Tab-separated table of C-alpha atoms and ligand atoms in Angstrom:
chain	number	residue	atom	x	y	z
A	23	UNK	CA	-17.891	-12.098	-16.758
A	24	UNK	CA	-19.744	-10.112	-13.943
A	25	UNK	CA	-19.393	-12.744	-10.766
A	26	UNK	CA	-23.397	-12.266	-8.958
A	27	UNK	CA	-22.843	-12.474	-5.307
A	28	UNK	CA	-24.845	-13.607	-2.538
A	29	UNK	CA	-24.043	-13.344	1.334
A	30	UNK	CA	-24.771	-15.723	4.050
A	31	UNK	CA	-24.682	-13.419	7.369
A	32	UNK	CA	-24.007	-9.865	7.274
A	33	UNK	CA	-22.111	-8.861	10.444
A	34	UNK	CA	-18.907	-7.242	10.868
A	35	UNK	CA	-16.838	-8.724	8.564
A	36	UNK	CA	-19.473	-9.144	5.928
A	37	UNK	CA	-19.186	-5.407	5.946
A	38	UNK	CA	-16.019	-5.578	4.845
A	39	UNK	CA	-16.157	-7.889	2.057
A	40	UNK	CA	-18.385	-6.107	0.676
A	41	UNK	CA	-16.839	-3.092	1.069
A	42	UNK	CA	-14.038	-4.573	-1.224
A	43	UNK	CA	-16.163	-6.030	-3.596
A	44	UNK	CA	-18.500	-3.141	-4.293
A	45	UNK	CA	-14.908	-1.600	-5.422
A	46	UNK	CA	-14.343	-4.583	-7.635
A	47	UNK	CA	-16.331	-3.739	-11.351
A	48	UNK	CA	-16.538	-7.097	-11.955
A	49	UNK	CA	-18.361	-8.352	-8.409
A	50	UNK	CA	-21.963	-7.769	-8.105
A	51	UNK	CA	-23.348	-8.468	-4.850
A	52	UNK	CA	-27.160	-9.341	-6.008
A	53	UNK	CA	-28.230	-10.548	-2.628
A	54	UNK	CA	-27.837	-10.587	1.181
A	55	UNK	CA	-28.933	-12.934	3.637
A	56	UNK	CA	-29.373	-12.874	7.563
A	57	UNK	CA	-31.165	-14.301	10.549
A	58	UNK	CA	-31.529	-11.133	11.688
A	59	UNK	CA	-33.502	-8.461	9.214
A	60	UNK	CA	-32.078	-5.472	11.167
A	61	UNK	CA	-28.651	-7.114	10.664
A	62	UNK	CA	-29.105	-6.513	6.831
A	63	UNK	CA	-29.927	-2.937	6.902
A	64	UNK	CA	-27.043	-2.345	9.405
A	65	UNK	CA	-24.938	-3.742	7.074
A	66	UNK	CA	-26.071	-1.412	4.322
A	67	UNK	CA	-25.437	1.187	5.834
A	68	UNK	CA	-22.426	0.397	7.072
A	69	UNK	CA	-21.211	-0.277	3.534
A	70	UNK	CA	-22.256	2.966	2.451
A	71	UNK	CA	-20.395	4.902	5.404
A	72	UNK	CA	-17.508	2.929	4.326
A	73	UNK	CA	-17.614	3.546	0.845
A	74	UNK	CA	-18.844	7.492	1.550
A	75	UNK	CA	-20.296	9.975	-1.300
A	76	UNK	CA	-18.883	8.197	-4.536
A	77	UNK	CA	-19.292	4.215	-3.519
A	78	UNK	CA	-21.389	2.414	-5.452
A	79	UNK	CA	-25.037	1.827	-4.368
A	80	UNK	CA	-25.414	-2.062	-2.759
A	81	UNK	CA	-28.898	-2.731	-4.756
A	82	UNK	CA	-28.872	-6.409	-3.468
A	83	UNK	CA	-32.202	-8.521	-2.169
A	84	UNK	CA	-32.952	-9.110	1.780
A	85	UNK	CA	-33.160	-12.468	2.657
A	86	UNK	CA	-34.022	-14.453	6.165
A	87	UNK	CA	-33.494	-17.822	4.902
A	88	UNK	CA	-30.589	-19.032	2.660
A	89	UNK	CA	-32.942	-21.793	1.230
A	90	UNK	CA	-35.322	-18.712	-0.249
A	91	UNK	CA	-32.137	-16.891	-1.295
A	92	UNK	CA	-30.223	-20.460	-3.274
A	93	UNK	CA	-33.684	-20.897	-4.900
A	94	UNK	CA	-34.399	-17.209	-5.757
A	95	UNK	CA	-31.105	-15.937	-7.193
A	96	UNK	CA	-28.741	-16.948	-9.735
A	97	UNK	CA	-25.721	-16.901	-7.673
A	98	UNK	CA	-22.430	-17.773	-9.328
A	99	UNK	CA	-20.660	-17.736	-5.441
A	100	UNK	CA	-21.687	-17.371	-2.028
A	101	UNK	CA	-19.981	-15.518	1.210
A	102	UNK	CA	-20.685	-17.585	3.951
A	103	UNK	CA	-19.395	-14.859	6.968
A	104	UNK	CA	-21.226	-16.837	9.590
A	105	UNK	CA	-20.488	-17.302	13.727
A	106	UNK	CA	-18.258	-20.639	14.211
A	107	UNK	CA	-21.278	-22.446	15.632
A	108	UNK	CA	-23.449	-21.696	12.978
A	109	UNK	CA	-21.732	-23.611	10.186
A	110	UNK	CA	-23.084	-26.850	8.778
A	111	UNK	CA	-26.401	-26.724	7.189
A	112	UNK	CA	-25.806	-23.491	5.102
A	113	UNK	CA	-22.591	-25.548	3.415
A	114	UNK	CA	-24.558	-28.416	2.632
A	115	UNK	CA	-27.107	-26.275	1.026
A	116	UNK	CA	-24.503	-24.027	-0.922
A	117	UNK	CA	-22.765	-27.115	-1.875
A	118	UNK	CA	-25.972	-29.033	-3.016
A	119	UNK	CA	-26.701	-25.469	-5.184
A	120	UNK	CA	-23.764	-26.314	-6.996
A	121	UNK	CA	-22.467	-22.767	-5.872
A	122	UNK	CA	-19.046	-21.912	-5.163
A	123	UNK	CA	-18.204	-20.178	-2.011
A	124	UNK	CA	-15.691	-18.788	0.477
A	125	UNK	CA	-16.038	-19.741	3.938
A	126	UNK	CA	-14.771	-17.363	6.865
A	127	UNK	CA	-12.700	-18.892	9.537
A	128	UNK	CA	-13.235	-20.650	11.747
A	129	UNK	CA	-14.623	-23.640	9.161
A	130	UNK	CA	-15.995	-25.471	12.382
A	131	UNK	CA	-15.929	-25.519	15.851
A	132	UNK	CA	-14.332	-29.139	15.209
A	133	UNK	CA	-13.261	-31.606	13.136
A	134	UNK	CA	-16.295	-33.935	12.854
A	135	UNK	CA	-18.182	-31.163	11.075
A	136	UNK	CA	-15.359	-29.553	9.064
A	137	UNK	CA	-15.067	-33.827	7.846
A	138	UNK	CA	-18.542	-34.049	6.610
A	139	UNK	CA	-18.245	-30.853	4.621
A	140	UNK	CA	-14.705	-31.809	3.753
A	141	UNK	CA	-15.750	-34.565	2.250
A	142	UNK	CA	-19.083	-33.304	-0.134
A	143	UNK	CA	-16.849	-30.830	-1.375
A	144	UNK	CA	-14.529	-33.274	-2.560
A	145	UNK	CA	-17.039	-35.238	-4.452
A	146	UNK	CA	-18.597	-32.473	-6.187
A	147	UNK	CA	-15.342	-31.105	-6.857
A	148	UNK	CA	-16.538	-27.380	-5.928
A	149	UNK	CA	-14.233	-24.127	-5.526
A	150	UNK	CA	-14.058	-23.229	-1.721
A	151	UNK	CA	-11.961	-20.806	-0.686
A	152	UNK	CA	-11.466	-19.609	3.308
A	153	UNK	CA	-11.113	-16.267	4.993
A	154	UNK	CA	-7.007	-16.918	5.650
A	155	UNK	CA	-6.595	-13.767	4.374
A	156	UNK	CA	-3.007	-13.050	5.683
A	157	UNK	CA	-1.474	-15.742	2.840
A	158	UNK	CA	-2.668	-13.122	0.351
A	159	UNK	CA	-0.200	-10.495	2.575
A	160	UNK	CA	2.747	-9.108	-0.006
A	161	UNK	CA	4.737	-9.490	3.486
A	162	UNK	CA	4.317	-13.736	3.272
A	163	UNK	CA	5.132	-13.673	-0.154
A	164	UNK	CA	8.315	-11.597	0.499
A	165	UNK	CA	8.858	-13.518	4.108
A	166	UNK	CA	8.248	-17.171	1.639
A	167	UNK	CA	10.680	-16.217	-0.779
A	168	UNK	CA	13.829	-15.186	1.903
A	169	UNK	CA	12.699	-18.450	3.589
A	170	UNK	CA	12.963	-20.682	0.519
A	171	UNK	CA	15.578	-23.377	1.163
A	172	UNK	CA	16.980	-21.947	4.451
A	173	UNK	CA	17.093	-24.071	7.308
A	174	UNK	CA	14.392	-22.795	9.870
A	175	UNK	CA	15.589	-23.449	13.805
A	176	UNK	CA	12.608	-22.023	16.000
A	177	UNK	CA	9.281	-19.645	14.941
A	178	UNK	CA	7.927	-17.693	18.159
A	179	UNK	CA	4.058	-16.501	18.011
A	180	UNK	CA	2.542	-14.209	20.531
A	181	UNK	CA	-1.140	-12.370	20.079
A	182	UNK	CA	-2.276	-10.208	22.888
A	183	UNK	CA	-6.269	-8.739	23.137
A	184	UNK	CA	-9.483	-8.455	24.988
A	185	UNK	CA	-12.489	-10.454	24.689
A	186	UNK	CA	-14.882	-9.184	21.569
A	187	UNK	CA	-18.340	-7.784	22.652
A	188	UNK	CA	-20.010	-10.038	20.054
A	189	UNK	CA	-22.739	-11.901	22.334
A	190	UNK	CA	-21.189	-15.553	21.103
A	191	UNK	CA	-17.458	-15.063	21.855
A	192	UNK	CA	-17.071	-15.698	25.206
A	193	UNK	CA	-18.689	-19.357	25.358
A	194	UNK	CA	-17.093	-22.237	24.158
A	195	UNK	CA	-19.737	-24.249	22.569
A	196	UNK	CA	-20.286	-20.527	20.094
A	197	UNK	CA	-16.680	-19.251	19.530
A	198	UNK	CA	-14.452	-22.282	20.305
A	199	UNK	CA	-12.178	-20.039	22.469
A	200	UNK	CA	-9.512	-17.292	21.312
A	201	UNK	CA	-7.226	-20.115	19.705
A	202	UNK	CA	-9.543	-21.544	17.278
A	203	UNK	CA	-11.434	-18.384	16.741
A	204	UNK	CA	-9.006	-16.123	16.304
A	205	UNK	CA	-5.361	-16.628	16.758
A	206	UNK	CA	-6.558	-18.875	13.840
A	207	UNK	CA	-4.874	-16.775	11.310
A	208	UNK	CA	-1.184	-16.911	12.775
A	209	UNK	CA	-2.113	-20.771	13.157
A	210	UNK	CA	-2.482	-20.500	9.308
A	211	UNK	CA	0.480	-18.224	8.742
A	212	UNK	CA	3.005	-20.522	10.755
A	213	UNK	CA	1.655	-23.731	8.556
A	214	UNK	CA	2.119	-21.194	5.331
A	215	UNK	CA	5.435	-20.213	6.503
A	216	UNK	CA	7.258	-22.747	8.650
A	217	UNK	CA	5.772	-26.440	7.604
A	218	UNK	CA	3.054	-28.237	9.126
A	219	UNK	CA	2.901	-28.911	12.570
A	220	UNK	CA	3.447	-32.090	14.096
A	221	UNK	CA	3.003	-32.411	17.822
A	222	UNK	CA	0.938	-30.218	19.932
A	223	UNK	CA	1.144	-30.147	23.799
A	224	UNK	CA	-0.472	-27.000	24.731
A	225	UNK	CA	-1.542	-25.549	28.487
A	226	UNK	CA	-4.724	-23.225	29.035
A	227	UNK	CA	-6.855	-21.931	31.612
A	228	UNK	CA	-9.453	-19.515	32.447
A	229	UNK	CA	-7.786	-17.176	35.355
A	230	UNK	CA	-9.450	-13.637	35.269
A	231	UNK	CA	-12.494	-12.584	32.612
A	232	UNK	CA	-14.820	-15.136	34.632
A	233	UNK	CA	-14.333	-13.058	37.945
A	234	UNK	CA	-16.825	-10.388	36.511
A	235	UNK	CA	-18.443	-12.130	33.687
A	236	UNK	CA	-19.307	-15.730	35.334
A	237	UNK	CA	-21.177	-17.323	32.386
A	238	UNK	CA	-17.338	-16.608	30.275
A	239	UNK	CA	-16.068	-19.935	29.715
A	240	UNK	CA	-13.584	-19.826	26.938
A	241	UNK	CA	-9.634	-20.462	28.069
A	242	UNK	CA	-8.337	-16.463	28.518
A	243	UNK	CA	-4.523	-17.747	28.889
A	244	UNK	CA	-3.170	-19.861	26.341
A	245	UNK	CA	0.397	-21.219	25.695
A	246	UNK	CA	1.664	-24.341	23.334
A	247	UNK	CA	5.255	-25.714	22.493
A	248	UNK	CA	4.987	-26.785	18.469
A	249	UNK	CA	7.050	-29.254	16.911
A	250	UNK	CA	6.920	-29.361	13.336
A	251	UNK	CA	7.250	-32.220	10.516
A	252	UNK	CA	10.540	-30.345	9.632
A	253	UNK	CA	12.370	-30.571	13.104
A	254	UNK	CA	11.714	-26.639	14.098
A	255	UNK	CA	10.771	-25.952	16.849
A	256	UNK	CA	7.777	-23.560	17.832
A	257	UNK	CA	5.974	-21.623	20.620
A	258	UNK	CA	3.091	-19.576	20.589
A	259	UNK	CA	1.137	-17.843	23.504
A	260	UNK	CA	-2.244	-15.961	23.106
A	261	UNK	CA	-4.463	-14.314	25.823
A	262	UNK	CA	-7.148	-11.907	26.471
A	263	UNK	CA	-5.895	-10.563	29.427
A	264	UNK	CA	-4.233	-7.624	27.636
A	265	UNK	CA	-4.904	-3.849	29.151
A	266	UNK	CA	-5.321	-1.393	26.325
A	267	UNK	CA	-1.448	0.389	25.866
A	268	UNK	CA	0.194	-2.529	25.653
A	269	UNK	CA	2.694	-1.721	22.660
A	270	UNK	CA	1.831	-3.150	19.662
A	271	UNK	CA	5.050	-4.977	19.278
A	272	UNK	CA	4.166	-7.528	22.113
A	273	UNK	CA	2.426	-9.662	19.795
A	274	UNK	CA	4.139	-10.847	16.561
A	275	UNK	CA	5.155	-13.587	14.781
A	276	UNK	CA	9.280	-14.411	14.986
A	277	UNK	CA	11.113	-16.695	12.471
A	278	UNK	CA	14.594	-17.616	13.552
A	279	UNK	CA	16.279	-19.339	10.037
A	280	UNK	CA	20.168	-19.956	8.835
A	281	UNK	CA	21.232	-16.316	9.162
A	282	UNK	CA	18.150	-14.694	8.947
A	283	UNK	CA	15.792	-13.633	11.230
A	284	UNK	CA	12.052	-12.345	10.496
A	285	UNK	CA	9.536	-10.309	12.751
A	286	UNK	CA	5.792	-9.816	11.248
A	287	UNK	CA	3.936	-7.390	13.284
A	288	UNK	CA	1.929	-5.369	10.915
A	289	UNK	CA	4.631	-5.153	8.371
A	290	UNK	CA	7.985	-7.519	7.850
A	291	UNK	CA	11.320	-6.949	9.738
A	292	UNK	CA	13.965	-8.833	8.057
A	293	UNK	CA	17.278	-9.288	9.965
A	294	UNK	CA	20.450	-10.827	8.566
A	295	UNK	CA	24.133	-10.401	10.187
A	296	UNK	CA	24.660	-7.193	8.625
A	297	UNK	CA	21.133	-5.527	8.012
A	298	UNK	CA	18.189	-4.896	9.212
A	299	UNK	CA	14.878	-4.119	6.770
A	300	UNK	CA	10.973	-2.765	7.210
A	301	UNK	CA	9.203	-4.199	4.364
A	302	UNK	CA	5.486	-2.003	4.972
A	303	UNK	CA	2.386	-4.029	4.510
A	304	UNK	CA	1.615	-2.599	1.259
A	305	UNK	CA	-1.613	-3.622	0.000
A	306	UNK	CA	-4.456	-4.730	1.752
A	307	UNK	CA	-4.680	-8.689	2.374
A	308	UNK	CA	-8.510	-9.204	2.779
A	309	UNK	CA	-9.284	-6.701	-0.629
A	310	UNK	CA	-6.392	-8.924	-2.404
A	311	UNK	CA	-8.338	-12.463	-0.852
A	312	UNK	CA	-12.178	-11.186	-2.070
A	313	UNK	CA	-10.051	-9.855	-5.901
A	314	UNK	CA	-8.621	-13.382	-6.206
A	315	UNK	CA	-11.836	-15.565	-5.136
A	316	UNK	CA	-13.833	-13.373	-7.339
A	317	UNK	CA	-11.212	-13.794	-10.017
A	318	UNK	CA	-10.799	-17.806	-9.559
A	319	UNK	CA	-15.000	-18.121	-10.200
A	320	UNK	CA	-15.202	-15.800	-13.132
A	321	UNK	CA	-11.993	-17.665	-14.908
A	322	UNK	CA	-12.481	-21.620	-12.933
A	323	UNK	CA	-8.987	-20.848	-11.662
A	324	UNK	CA	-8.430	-22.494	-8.449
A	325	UNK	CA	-5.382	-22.262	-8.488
A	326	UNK	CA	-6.038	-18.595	-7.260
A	327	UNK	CA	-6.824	-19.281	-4.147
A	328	UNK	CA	-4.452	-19.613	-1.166
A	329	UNK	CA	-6.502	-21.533	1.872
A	330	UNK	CA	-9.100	-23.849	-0.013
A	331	UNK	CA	-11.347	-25.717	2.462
A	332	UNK	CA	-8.772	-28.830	2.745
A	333	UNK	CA	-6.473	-26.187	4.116
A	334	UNK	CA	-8.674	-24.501	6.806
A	335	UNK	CA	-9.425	-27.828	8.152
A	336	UNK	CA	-5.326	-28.345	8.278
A	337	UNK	CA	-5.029	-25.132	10.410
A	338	UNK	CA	-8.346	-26.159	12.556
A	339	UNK	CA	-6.738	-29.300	13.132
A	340	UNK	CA	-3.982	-27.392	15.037
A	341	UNK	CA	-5.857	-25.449	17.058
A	342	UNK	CA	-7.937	-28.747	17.840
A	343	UNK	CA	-5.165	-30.041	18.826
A	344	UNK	CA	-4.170	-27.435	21.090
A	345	UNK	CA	-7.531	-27.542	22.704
A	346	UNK	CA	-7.476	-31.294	23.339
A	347	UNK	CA	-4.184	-31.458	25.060
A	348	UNK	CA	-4.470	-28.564	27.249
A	349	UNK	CA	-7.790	-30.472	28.568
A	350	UNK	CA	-6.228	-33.276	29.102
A	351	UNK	CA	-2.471	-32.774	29.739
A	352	UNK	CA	-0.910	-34.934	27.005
A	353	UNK	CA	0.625	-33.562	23.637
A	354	UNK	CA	-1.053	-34.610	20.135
A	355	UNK	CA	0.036	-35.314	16.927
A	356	UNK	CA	-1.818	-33.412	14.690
A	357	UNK	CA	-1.310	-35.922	11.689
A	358	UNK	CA	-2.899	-39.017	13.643
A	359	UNK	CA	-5.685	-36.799	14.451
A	360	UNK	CA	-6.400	-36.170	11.168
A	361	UNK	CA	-6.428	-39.688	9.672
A	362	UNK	CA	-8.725	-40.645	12.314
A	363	UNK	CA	-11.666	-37.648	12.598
A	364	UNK	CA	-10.742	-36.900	8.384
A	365	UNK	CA	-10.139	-39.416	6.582
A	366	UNK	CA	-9.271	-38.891	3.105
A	367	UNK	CA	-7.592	-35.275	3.966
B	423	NAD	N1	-10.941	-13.063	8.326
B	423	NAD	C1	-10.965	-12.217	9.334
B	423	NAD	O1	-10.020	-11.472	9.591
B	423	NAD	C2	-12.171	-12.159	10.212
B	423	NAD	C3	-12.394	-11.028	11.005
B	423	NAD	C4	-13.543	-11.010	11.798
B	423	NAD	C5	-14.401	-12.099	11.810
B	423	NAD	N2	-14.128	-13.200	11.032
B	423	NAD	C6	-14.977	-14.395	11.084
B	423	NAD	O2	-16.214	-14.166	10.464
B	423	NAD	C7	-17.226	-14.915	11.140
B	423	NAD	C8	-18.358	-13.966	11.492
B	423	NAD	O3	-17.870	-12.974	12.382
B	423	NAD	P1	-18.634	-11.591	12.567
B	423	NAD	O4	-17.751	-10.784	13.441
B	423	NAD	O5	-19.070	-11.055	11.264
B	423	NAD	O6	-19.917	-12.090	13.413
B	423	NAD	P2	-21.282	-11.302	13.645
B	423	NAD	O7	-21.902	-11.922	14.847
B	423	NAD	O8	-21.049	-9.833	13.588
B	423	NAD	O9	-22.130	-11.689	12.336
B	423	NAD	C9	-22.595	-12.974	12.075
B	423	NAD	C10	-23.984	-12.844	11.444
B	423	NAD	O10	-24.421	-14.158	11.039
B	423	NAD	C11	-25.837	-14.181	11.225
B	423	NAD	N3	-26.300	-15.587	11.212
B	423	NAD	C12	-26.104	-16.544	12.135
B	423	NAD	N4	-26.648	-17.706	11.725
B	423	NAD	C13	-27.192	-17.471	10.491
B	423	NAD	C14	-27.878	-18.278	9.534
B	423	NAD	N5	-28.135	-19.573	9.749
B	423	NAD	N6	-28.315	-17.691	8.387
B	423	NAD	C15	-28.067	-16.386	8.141
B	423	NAD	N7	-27.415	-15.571	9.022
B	423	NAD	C16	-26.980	-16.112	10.168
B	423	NAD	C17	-26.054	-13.456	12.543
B	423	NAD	O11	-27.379	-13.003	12.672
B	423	NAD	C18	-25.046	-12.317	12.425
B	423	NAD	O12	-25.619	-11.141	11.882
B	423	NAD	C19	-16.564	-15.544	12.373
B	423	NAD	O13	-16.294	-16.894	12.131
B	423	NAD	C20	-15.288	-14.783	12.518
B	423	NAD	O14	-14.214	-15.564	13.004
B	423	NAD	C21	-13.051	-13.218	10.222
């Protein structure tokens, strides 16, 4: 079966999606749909730089409005690669087309939302994957496997960077700050690797990208002590504040388990007693995400897919969490919040 795809927002990392699946012979991106017309062509021809001489042509329809697109096409999934504050609406809609989709991270700016849509997709028992793309990484598979069984003591998370230029990301009410936004996926890969997370008592401020941007409101410095339903123990600490040539290997995510220890940054150091291993990243994790969703529709297999929607909202919960406590000084458990803003998890 040929899987007809249509795309809700076509920014950056629509572009890349697409990019994979125009690779993929059995993906057929039949539509494309933005607020923004110009954003549509810019994707086109982005894809086609991408791709260069010998990609295949994207011969999809331009759409402004979703609605017009859901009633127009026979889609068999949707991409919904939207801002965080623009989610909502376009789910409901997807979900009342009886279409399945994948949903890029963030899910929501918040629980409340991320509940609602929670909750229709578990009535109409719909296939909704999310962009966690890193699960897909052969380096979590290989770092799952050496983990299996093994006591884990402490996991250590630190993600350096600069503010995006997209127009949304500095504000809170558009983004939901660094944490939720983006740091997001090593939120994710801690849950995927370590266990869930059960208290959160983070701190957070906003100490220098205001000084010369004043309208910049998201936190810029962010640091949290994890505990998890396991007994590890966790930090993580995340900032914008990071001048380009800072080395690569100051952000990465550390595993310290019963005689082994495990570095991701990029690839997968492995470190017992007597050896040390680099495992490469072989493989690309987003083109092995888009190769499995497309898979799961075309066969019904669900069981393809590594972050469905319940799990996104697991990881957002987290980051939530984070957000809440570092406002208001106390630590969370990220269990209680969830059986009171999503019930039914
Ligand atoms: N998985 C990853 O590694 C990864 C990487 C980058 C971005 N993302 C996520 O993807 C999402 C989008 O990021 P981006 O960088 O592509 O943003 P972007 O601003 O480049 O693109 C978003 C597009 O959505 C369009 N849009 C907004 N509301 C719309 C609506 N109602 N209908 C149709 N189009 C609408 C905008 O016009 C814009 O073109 C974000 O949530 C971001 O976190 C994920």
């Amino acid at each position: 079966m040929t899987v007809r795809l249509g795309f809700i927002g076509t920014g950056s990392i629509a572009v890349s999606h697409l990019a994979n699946l125009l690779a993929q012979p059995d993906a057929e991106v039949v539509a494309l749909c933005d607020l923004a017309e110009e954003r549509i062509d810019a994707a086109r021809e982005a894809v086609a730089r991408k791709l260069g001489a010998g990609g295949r042509p994207l011969d999809a329809a331009g759409y402004t409005d979703y609605r017009a697109m859901l009633r127009d096409e026979r889609l068999d999934a949707a991409y919904l690669c939207l801002p965080p504050f623009a989610h909502g609406d376009p789910e409901e809609a997807v979900i009342a087309a009886g279409v399945p989709l994948l949903v890029e991270k963030p899910v929501a700016l918040d629980l409340a939302p991320a509940a609602r849509i929670q909750a229709r997709i578990h009535e109409c028992g719909l296939l909704v994957a999310t962009g966690y793309q890193l699960r897909y990484a052969p380096y979590a598979d290989r770092a799952r496997e050496l983990l299996a069984g093994r006591q884990i003591g402490q996991a250590v998370v630190t993600r350096f960077g600069r503010t995006p230029g997209t127009p949304w990301y500095h504000r809170q009410d558009r983004s939901g700050g660094q944490l939720i936004e983006m740091a997001t996926h090593q939120v994710d890969l801690l849950r995927a690797l370590v266990g869930e997370v059960r208290t959160v008592y983070a701190a957070a401020a906003t100490r220098i990208n205001h000084l010369r941007q004043p309208d910049y409101d998201i936190f810029d410095a962010n640091a949290m002590a994890l505990t998890f339903e396991n007994g590890a123990v966790g930090s993580f600490v995340n900032n914008f504040l990071a001048q380009p040539g800072l080395p690569p290997s100051a952000g990465q995510l550390q595993i310290f388990a019963d005689g082994l220890n495990l570095a991701i940054a990029g690839g997968l150091r492995v470190v017992t007693g007597d050896s040390v291993t680099e495992e490469s990243d072989a493989g690309d994790a987003m083109a092995r995400q888009d190769a499995a969703f497309v898979r799961a529709v075309a066969e019904g297999r669900p069981d393809l897919i590594r972050s469905d929607y319940a799990n996104a909202v697991r990881t957002l919960a987290v980051t939530v969490a984070a957000e809440r406590s570092a406002r208001s000084g106390r630590p969370i458990e990220v269990a209680q919040l969830l059986a009171e803003e999503v019930p039914g998890l």
